[in-house]
CSV table of C-alpha atoms in Angstrom, one decimal:
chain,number,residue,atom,x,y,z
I,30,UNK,CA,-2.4,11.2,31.7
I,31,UNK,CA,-5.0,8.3,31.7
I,32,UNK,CA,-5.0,5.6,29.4
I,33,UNK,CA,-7.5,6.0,26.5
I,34,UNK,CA,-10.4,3.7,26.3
I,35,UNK,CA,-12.2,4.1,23.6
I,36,UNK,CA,-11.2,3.7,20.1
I,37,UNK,CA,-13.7,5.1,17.5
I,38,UNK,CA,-14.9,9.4,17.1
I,39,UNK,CA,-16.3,9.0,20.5
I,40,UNK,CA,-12.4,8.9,21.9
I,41,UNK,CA,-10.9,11.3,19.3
I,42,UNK,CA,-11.4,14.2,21.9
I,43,UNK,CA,-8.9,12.4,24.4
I,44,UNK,CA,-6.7,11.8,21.7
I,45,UNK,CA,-6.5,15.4,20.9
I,46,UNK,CA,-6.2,16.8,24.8
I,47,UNK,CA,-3.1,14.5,24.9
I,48,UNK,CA,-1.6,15.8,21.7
I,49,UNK,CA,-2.4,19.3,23.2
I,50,UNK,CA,-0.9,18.8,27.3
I,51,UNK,CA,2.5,17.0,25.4
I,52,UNK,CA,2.7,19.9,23.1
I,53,UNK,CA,2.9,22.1,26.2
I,54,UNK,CA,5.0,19.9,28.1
I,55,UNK,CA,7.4,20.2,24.9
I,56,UNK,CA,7.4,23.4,25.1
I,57,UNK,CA,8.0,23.9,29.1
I,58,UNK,CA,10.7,21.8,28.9
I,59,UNK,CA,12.4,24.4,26.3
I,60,UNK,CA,11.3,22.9,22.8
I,61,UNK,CA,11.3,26.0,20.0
I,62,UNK,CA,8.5,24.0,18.1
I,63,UNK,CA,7.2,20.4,18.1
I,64,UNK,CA,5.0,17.8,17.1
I,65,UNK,CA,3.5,15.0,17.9
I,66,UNK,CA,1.3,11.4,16.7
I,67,UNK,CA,-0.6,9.7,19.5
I,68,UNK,CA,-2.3,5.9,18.3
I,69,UNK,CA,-4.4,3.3,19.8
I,70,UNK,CA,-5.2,0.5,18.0
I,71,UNK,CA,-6.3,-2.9,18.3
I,72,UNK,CA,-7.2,-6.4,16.5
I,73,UNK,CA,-8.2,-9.5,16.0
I,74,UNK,CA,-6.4,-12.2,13.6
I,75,UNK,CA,-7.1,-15.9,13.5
I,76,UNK,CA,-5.6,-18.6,11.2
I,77,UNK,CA,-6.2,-22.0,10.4
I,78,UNK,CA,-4.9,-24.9,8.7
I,79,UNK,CA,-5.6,-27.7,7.2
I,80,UNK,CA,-8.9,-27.9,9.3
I,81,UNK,CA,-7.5,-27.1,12.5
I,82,UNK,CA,-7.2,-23.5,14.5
I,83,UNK,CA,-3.2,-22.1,14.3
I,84,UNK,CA,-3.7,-19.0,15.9
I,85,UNK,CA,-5.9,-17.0,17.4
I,86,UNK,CA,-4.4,-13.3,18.6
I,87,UNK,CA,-5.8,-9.8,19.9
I,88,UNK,CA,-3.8,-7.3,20.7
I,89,UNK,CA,-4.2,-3.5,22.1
I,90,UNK,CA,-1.6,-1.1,21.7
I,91,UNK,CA,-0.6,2.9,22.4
I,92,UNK,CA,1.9,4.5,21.1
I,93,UNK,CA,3.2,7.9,21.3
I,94,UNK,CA,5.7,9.6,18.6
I,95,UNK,CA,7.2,13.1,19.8
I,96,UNK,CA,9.4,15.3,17.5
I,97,UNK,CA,11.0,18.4,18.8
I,98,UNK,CA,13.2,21.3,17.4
I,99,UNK,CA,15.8,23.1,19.1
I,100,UNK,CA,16.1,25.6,16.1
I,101,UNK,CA,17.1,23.8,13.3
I,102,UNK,CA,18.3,20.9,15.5
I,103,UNK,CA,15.8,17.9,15.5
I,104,UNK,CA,14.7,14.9,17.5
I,105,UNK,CA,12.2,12.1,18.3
I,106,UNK,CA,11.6,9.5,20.3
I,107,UNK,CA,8.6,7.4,21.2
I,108,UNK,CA,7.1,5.5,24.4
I,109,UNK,CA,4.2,3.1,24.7
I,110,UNK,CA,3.6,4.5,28.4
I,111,UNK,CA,1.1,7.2,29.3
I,112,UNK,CA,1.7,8.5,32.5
I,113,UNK,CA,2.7,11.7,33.1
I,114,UNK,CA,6.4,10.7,33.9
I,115,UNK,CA,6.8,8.3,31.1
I,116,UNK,CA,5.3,11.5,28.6
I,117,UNK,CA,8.0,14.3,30.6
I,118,UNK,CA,10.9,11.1,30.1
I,119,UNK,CA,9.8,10.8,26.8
I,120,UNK,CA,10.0,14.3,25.9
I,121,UNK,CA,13.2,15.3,27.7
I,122,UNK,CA,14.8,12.5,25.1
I,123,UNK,CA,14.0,13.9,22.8
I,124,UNK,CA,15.0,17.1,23.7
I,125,UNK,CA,18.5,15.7,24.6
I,126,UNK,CA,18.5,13.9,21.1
I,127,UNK,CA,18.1,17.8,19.5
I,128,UNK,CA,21.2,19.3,21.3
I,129,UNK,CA,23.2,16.5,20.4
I,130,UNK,CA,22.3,16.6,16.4
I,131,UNK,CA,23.5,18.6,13.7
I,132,UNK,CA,21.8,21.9,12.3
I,133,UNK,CA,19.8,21.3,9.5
I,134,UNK,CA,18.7,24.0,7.2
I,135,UNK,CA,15.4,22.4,6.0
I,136,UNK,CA,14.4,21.0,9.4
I,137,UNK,CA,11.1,22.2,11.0
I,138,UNK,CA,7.2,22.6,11.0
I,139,UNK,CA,5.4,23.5,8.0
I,140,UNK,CA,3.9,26.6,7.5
I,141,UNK,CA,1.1,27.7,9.9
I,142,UNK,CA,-0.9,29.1,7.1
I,143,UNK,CA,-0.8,25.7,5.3
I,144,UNK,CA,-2.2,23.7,8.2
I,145,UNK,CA,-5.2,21.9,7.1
I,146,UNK,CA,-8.3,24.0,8.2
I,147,UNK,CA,-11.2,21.5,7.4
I,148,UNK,CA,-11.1,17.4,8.0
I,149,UNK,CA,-14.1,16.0,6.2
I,150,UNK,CA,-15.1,12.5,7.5
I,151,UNK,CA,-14.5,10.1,5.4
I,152,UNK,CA,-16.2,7.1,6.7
I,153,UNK,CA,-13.3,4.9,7.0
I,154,UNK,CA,-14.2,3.9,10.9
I,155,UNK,CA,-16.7,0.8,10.3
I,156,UNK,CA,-16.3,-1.6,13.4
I,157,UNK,CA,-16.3,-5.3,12.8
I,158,UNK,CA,-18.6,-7.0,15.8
I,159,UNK,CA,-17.2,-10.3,15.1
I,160,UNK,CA,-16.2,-13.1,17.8
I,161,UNK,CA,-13.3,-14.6,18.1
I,162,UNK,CA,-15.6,-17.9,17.7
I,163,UNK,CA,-17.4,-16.3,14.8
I,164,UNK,CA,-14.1,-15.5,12.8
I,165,UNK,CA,-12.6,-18.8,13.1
I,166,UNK,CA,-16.3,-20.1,11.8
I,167,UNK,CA,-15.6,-17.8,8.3
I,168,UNK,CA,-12.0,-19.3,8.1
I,169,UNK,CA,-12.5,-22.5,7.9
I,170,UNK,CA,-15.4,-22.5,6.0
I,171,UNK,CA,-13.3,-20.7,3.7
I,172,UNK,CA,-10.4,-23.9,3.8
I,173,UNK,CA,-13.4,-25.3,3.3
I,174,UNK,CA,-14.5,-24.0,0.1
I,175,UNK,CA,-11.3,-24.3,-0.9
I,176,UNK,CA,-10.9,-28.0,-0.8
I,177,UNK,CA,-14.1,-28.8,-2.1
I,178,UNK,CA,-13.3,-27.0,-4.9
I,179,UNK,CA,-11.1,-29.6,-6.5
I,180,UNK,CA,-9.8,-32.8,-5.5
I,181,UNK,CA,-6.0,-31.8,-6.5
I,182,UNK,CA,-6.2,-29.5,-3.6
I,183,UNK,CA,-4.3,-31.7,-1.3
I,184,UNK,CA,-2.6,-29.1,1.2
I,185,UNK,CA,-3.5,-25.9,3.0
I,186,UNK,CA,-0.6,-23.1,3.7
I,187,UNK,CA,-3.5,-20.9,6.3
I,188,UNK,CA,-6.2,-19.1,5.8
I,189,UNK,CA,-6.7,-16.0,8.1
I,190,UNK,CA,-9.0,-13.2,9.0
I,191,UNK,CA,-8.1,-10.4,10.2
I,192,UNK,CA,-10.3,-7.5,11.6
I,193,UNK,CA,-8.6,-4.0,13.0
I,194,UNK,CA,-9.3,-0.6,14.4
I,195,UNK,CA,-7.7,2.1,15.3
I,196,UNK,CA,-7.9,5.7,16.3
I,197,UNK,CA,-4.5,8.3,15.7
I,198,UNK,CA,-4.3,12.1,16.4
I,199,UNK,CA,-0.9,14.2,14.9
I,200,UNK,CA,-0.7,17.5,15.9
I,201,UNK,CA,2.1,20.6,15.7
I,202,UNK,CA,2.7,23.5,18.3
I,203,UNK,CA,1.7,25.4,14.7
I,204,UNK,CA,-1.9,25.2,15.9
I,205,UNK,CA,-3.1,21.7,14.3
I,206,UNK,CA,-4.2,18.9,16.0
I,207,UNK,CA,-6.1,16.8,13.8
I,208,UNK,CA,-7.7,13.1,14.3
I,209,UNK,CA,-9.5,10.4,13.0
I,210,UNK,CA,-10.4,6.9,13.3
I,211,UNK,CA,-10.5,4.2,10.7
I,212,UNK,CA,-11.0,-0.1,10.4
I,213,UNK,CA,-9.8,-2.4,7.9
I,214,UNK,CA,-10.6,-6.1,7.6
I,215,UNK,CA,-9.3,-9.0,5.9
I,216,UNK,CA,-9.9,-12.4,5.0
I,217,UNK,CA,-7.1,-14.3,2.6
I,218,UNK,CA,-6.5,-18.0,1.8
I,219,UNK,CA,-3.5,-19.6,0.3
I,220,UNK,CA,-3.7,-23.4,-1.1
I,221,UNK,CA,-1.2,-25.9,-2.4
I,222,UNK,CA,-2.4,-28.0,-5.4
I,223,UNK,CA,-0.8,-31.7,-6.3
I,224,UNK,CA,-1.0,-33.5,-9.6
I,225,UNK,CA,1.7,-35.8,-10.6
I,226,UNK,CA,4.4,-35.3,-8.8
I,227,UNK,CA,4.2,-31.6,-9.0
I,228,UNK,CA,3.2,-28.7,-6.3
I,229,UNK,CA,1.8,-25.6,-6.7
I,230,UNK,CA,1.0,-22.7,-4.4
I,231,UNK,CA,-1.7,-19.8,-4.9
I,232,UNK,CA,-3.9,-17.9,-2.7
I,233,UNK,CA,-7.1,-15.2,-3.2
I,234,UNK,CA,-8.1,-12.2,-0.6
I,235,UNK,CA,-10.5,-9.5,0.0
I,236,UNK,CA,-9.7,-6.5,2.0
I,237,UNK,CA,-12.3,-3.6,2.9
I,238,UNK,CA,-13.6,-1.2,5.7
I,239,UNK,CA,-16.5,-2.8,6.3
I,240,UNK,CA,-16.3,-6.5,7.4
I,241,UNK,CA,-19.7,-7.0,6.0
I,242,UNK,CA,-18.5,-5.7,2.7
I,243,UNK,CA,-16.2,-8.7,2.3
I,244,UNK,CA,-16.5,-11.0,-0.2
I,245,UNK,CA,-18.1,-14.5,0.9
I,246,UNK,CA,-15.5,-16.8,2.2
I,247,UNK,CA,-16.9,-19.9,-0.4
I,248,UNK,CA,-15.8,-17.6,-2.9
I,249,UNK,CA,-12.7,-16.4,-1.8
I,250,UNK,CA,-11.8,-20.3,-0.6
I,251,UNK,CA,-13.1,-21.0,-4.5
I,252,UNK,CA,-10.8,-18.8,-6.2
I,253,UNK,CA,-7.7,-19.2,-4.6
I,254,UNK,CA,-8.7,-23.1,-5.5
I,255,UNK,CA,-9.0,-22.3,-9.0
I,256,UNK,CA,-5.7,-20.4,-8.9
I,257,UNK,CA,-3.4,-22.9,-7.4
I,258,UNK,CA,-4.9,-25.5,-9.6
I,259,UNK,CA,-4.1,-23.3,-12.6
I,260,UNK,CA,-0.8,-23.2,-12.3
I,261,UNK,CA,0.1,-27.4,-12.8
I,262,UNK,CA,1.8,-28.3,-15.1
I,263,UNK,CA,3.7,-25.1,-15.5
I,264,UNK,CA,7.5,-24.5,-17.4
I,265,UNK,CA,9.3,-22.4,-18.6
I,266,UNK,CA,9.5,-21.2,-22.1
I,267,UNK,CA,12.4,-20.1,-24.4
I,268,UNK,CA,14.2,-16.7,-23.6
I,269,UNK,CA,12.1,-14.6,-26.1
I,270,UNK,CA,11.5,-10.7,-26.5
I,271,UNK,CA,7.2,-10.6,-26.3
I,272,UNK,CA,4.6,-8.4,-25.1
I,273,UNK,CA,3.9,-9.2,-21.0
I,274,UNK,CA,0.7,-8.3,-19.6
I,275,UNK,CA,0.7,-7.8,-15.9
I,276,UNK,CA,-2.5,-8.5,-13.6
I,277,UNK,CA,-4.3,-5.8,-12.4
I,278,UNK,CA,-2.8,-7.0,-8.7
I,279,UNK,CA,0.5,-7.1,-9.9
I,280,UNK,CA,0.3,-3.7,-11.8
I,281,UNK,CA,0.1,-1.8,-8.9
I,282,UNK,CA,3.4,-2.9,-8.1
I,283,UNK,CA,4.4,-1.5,-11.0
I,284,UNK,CA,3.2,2.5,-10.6
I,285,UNK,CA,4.0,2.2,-6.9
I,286,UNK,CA,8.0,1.7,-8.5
I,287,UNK,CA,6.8,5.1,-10.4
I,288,UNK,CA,6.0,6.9,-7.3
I,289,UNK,CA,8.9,5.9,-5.6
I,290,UNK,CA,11.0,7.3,-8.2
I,291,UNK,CA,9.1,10.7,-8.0
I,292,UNK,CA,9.3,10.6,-4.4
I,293,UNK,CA,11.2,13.8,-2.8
I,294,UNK,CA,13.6,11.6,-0.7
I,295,UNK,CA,14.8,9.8,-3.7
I,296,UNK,CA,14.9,12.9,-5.6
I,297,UNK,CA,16.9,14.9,-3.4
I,298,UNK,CA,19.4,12.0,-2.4
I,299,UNK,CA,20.4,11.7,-6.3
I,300,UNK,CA,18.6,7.9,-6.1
I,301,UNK,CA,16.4,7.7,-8.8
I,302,UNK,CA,16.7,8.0,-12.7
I,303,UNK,CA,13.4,10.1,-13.1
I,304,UNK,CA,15.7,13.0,-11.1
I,305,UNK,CA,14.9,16.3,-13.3
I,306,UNK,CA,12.2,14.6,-15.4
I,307,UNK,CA,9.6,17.0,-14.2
I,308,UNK,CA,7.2,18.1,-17.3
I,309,UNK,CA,8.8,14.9,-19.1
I,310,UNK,CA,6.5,13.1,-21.3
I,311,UNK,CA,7.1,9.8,-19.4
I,312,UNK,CA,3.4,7.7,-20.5
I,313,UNK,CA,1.7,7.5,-23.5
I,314,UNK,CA,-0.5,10.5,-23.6
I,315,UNK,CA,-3.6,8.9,-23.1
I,316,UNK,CA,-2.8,7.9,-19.8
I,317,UNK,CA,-2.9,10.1,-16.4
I,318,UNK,CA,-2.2,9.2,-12.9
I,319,UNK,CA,-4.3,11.1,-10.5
I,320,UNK,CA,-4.8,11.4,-6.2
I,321,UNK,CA,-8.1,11.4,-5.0
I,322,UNK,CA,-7.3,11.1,-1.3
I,323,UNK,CA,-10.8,12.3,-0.1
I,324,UNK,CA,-12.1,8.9,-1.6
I,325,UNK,CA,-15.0,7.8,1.2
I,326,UNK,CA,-14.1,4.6,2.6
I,327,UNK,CA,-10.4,4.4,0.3
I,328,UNK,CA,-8.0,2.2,1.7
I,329,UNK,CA,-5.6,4.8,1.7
I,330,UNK,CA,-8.2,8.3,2.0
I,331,UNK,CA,-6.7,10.9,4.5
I,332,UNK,CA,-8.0,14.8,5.0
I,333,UNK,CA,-4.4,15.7,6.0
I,334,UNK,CA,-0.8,14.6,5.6
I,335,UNK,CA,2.1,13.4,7.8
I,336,UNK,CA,2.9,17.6,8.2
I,337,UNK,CA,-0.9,18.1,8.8
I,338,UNK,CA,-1.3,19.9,5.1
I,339,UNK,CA,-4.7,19.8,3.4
I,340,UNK,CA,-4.6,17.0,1.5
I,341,UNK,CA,-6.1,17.5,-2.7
I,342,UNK,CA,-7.1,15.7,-5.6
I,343,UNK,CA,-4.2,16.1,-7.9
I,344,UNK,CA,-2.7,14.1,-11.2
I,345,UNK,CA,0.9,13.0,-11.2
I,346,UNK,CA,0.8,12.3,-14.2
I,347,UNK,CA,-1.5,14.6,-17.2
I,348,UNK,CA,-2.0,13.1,-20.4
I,349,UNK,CA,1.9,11.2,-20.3
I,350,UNK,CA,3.4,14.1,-19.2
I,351,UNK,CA,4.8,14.0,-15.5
I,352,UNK,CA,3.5,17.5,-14.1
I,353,UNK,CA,4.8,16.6,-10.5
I,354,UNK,CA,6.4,15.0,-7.6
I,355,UNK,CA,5.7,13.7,-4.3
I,356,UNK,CA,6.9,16.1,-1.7
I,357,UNK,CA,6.2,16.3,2.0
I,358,UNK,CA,7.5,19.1,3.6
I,359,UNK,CA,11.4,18.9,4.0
I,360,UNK,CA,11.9,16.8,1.0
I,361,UNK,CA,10.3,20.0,-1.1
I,362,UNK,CA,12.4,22.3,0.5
I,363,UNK,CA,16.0,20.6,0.3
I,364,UNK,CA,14.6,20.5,-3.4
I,365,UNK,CA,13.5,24.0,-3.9
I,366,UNK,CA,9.9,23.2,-4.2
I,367,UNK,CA,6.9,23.5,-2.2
I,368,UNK,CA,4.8,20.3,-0.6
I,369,UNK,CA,2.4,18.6,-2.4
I,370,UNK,CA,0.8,17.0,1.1
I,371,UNK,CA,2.1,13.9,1.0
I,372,UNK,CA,4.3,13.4,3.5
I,373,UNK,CA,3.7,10.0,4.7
I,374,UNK,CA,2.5,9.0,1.0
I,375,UNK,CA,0.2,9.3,-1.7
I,376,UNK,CA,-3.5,9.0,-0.8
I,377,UNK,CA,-5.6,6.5,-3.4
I,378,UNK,CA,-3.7,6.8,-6.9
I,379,UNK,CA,-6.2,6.2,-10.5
I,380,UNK,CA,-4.6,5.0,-13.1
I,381,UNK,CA,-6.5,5.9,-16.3
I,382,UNK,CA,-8.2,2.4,-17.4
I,383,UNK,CA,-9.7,1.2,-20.9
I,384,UNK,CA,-12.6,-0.2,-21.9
I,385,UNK,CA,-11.0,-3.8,-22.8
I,386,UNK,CA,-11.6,-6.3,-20.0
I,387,UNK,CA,-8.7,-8.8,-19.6
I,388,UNK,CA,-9.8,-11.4,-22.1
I,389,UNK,CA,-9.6,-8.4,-24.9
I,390,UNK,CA,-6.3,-7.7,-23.5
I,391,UNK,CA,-5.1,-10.9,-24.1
I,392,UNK,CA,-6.4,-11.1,-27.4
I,393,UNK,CA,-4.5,-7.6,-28.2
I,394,UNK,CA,-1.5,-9.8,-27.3
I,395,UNK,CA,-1.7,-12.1,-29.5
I,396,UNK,CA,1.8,-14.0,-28.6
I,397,UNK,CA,3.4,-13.1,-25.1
I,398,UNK,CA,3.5,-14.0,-21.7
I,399,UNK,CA,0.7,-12.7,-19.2
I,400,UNK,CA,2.5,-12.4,-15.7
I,401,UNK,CA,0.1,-13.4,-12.3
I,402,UNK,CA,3.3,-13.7,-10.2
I,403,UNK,CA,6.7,-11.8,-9.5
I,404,UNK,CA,9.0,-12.4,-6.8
I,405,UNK,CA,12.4,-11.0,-5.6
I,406,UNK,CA,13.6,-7.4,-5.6
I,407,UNK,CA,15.2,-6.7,-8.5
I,408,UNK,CA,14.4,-2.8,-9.2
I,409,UNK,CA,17.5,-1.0,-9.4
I,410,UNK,CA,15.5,2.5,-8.7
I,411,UNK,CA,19.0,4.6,-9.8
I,412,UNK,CA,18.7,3.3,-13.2
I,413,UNK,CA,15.6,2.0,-13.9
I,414,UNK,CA,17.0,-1.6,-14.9
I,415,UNK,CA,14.1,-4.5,-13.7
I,416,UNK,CA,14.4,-7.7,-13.6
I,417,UNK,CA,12.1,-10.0,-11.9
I,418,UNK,CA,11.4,-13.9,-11.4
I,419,UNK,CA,8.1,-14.4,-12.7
I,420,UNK,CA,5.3,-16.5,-13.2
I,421,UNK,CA,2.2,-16.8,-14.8
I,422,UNK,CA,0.9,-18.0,-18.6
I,423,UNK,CA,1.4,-18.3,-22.3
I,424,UNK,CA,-0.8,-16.9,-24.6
I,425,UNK,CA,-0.7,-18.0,-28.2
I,426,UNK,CA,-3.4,-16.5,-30.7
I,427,UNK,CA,-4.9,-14.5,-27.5
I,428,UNK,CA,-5.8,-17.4,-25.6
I,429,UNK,CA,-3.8,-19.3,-22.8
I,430,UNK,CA,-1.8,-22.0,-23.7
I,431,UNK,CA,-0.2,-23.1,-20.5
I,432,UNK,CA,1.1,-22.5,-17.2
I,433,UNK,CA,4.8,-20.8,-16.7
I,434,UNK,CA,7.0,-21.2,-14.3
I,435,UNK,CA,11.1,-20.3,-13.8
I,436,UNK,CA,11.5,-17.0,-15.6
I,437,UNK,CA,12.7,-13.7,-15.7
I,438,UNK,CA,11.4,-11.0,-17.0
I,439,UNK,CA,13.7,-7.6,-17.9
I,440,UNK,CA,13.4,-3.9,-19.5
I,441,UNK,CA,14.0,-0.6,-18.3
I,442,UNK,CA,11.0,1.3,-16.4
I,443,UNK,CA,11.6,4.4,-18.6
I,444,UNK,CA,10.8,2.0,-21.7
I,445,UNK,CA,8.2,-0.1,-19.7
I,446,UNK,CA,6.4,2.8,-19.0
I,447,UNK,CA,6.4,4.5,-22.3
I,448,UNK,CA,5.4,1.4,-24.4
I,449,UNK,CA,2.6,1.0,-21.8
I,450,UNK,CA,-0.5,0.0,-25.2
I,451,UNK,CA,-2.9,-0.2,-23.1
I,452,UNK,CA,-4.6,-0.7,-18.9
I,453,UNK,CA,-7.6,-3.0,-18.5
I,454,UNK,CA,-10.8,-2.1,-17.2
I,455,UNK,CA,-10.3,-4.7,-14.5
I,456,UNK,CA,-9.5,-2.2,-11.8
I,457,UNK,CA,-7.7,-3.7,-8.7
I,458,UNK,CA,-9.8,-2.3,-5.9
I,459,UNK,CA,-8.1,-4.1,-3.0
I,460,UNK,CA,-4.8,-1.5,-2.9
I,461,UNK,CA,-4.2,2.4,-2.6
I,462,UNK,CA,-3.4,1.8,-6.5
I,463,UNK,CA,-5.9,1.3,-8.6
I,464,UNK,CA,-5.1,0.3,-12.2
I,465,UNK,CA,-6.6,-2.4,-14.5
I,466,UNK,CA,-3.7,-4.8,-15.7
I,467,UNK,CA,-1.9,-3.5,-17.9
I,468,UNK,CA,-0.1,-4.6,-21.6
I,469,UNK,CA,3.6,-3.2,-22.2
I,470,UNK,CA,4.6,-3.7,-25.7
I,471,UNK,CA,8.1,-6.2,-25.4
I,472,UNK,CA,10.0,-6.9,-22.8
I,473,UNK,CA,12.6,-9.8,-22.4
I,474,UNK,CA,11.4,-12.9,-21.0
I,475,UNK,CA,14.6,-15.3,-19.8
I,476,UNK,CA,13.6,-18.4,-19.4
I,477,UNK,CA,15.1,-22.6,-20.6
C-alpha cells in the first residue's frame, strides 16, 4: 500500500481502496467479521507571546485502526505504517488479541441492513491557504489588539492559531465503507490584566470551518482584553443560596454532563443517576434538546456514526420529558435497546433558547451570581451531586455589581436541571452544544 497524498474528496477514493484491501486481508488471515478507520490529517499551529513567535508546528500524520472478531471474541490494534507488511502485522495482532479475549455476547458489527446507504456532503472540508508567515502575522496582531485595548493589560499567556485538515474513511466487512473530509480552524488569545497589586487572567476565541469565516483578530484580541480587565478587583461573597446564571460557553458544559448521564456506557455500567429515567420528565416542559447532525458546516455534522449507521435528526429531550438515550451499537444491546447512531457521540445538540438576550436574563435575576468561569471536576455522575470553583459576577437589582472570585457553587443536576427558568437567546455557536446561557432558580454559592 502507498502512502496517501492527498487530503481533501479528491483522496477519499484511496482512503476507501485501503479500507477495502485491509478488510480482505482481515478476512484471509481468518477474521469472521471486521472493521476498520483509516485517517490522514495534517496542520498548522503557531503561537506567540508577548510580541515574540513561541511556536510554530506542522505536522502530517496516518493512522490506521483495525477491529476484528473471532465470533464473539474481539480485538484492535492500530499502526501509523502503511506498507503492506506493517497492514498484514497489524492485522495478525489483532487477530492474536481475539483468541486470547473473552466471549462477549454483545460484541460484533451492526446490522447490514442498518448500514448507512446515502452520505450527503456536508461541506465541512473548507482548506485554509494560509502561510506559516501569514498566520504568525494574524497572531500577533491579535496580541496586538489586545494590548492596545487597555493599559492594565500588562502580560500575555499566547495567542495561537490553529488551521487543520483531515480526511478519514471507517468501513465494516458488512458492506460499508464510508468517507469524508473536513477542516477546522482556530484563532484564541489569553491575557493577564494588573491593577494594584492584583492579576487576572482571561482569554476570547473563534473556531469555524472556514478560516475566512473567523472573526477578525482586533476583535478577538479586543475581547479577551475586555474580559481579563473585567475581572479586577474581584472577591468573594458570602455563602448564600441565589439564582446562578451560567454563560452561554459555560452552559454547554452543563448539557454535555446531561448527555453523559444518558450515554449507553454509563447506563449499562450502573454509573449514572439518570439510569431508568427514560420517559422521565427531567426539564421544564418548554424546553427540548434535539440532534441535527446533518447541520452543513456544524462543528460536530456527521452522515454516519462510529458503527457506520445513518445518522438522524432526533430530540433527546421533548418538551421536558427525556424520550431517549444515546446508544451506539453494543451499549444498546447489553441494554436491550436498539442504536440511536451515535456511537462515537452526539452530532450538533439545540437546546431550545428564549427570546431574552443576556442583559434580560440578568434583570430576571434580580439578586444572584452570573458564573463566566468554572474550574475542577467536581461532577459525581452516580449521583448527580456538583460542585464547582467558580468565578464570575454579582448582580444586584439585574445589573452587575462586581467581579467574583474563590467560590463554589453546589446543587444536584436532577434539581439544576428541573429549576432550569429560563435559556438565553445568546446561542454559543463555537461548540457541538448550542444553548444560550441559561438561569437555574437557586443553587448554593460557598464563598467568605
Amino acid at each position: 500500500m502507498s502512502d496517501v497524498e492527498e487530503i481533501g474528496p479528491q483522496g477519499l477514493g484511496e482512503l476507501k481502496d485501503k479500507v477495502a484491501r485491509i478488510i480482505e486481508e482481515a478476512k484471509r488471515q481468518g477474521a469472521t467479521a471486521s472493521e476498520v478507520s483509516v485517517s490522514l490529517e495534517q496542520g498548522l499551529s503557531t503561537t506567540v507571546r508577548q510580541r515574540e513567535i513561541e511556536t510554530v508546528e506542522f505536522n502530517r500524520d496516518q493512522g490506521f485502526g483495525i477491529t476484528l472478531y473471532l465470533g464473539q471474541r474481539k480485538g484492535s490494534a492500530s499502526t501509523s505504517g502503511s506498507s503492506e507488511d506493517d497492514i498484514r502485522q497489524t492485522v495478525a495482532a489483532a487477530l492474536a488479541i481475539a483468541r486470547h479475549a473473552s466471549e462477549d455476547a454483545f460484541a460484533g458489527l451492526a446490522d447490514a441492513s442498518l448500514m448507512a446507504r446515502e452520505q450527503p456532503d456536508l461541506d465541512l472540508y473548507h482548506p485554509w491557504a494560509i502561510s506559516p508567515e501569514q498566520a504568525i502575522e494574524l497572531a500577533l496582531a491579535c496580541e496586538a489588539a489586545a494590548f492596545e485595548a487597555d493599559p492594565r493589560i500588562r502580560n500575555a499567556d499566547g495567542t495561537s492559531l490553529n488551521t487543520h485538515s483531515g480526511s478519514r474513511a471507517y468501513g465494516n466487512s458488512n458492506g460499508f465503507i464510508g468517507a469524508y473530509s473536513s477542516t477546522r480552524h482556530s484563532l484564541s488569545c489569553v491575557m493577564i490584566a494588573e491593577d494594584q497589586g492584583q492579576m487576572q487572567r482571561d482569554y476570547f476565541y473563534d473556531v469555524s470551518r472556514l478560516g475566512d469565516a473567523l472573526m477578525a483578530p482586533s476583535a478577538i484580541g479586543e475581547r479577551a482584553a475586555q474580559r481579563a480587565v473585567s475581572r479586577l478587583g474581584a472577591r468573594p461573597v458570602p455563602t448564600c443560596e441565589v439564582p446562578v446564571l451560567f454563560s452561554a460557553e459555560l452552559a454547554t458544559g452543563l448539557f454535555g454532563h446531561f448527555l453523559a448521564a444518558i450515554s449507553g456506557g454509563n447506563l449499562y455500567r450502573n454509573s449514572s443517576f439518570l439510569e431508568g429515567a427514560l420517559e422521565q420528565v427531567l426539564f421544564p416542559e418548554w424546553l427540548s434538546l434535539d440532534e441535527r447532525p446533518h447541520l452543513p458546516r456544524g462543528l460536530a455534522s456527521a452522515a454516519y456514526d462510529g458503527d457506520g449507521l445513518a445518522t438522524y435528526a432526533k430530540p433527546f429531550v421533548d418538551k421536558g420529558r427525556l424520550c431517549s438515550y444515546v446508544l451506539s451499537t453494543y451499549s444498546g444491546r447489553k441494554l436491550g435497546m436498539p442504536s440511536t447512531a451515535n456511537a462515537g457521540g452526539v452530532h450538533n445538540l439545540f437546546a431550545t433558547p428564549g427570546s431574552e438576550d443576556q442583559a434580560a436574563l440578568l434583570r430576571r435575576m434580580g439578586r444572584g451570581l452570573y458564573v463566566t468561569e468554572l474550574m475542577g471536576q467536581g461532577l459525581n455522575l452516580v449521583t448527580g451531586d456538583y460542585s464547582r470553583g467558580a468565578g464570575g459576577y454579582w448582580v444586584e437589582n439585574g445589573e452587575i455589581q462586581f467581579p467574583v472570585q474563590e467560590v463554589t457553587i453546589a446543587g444536584n443536576l436532577r434539581d439544576m436541571f428541573r429549576q432550569i427558568v429560563a435559556i438565553g437567546s445568546d446561542v454559543e455557536t463555537r461548540s457541538s452544544i448550542h444553548t444560550g446561557s441559561v438561569l437555574i432558580e437557586r443553587m448554593t454559592v460557598a464563598g467568605s
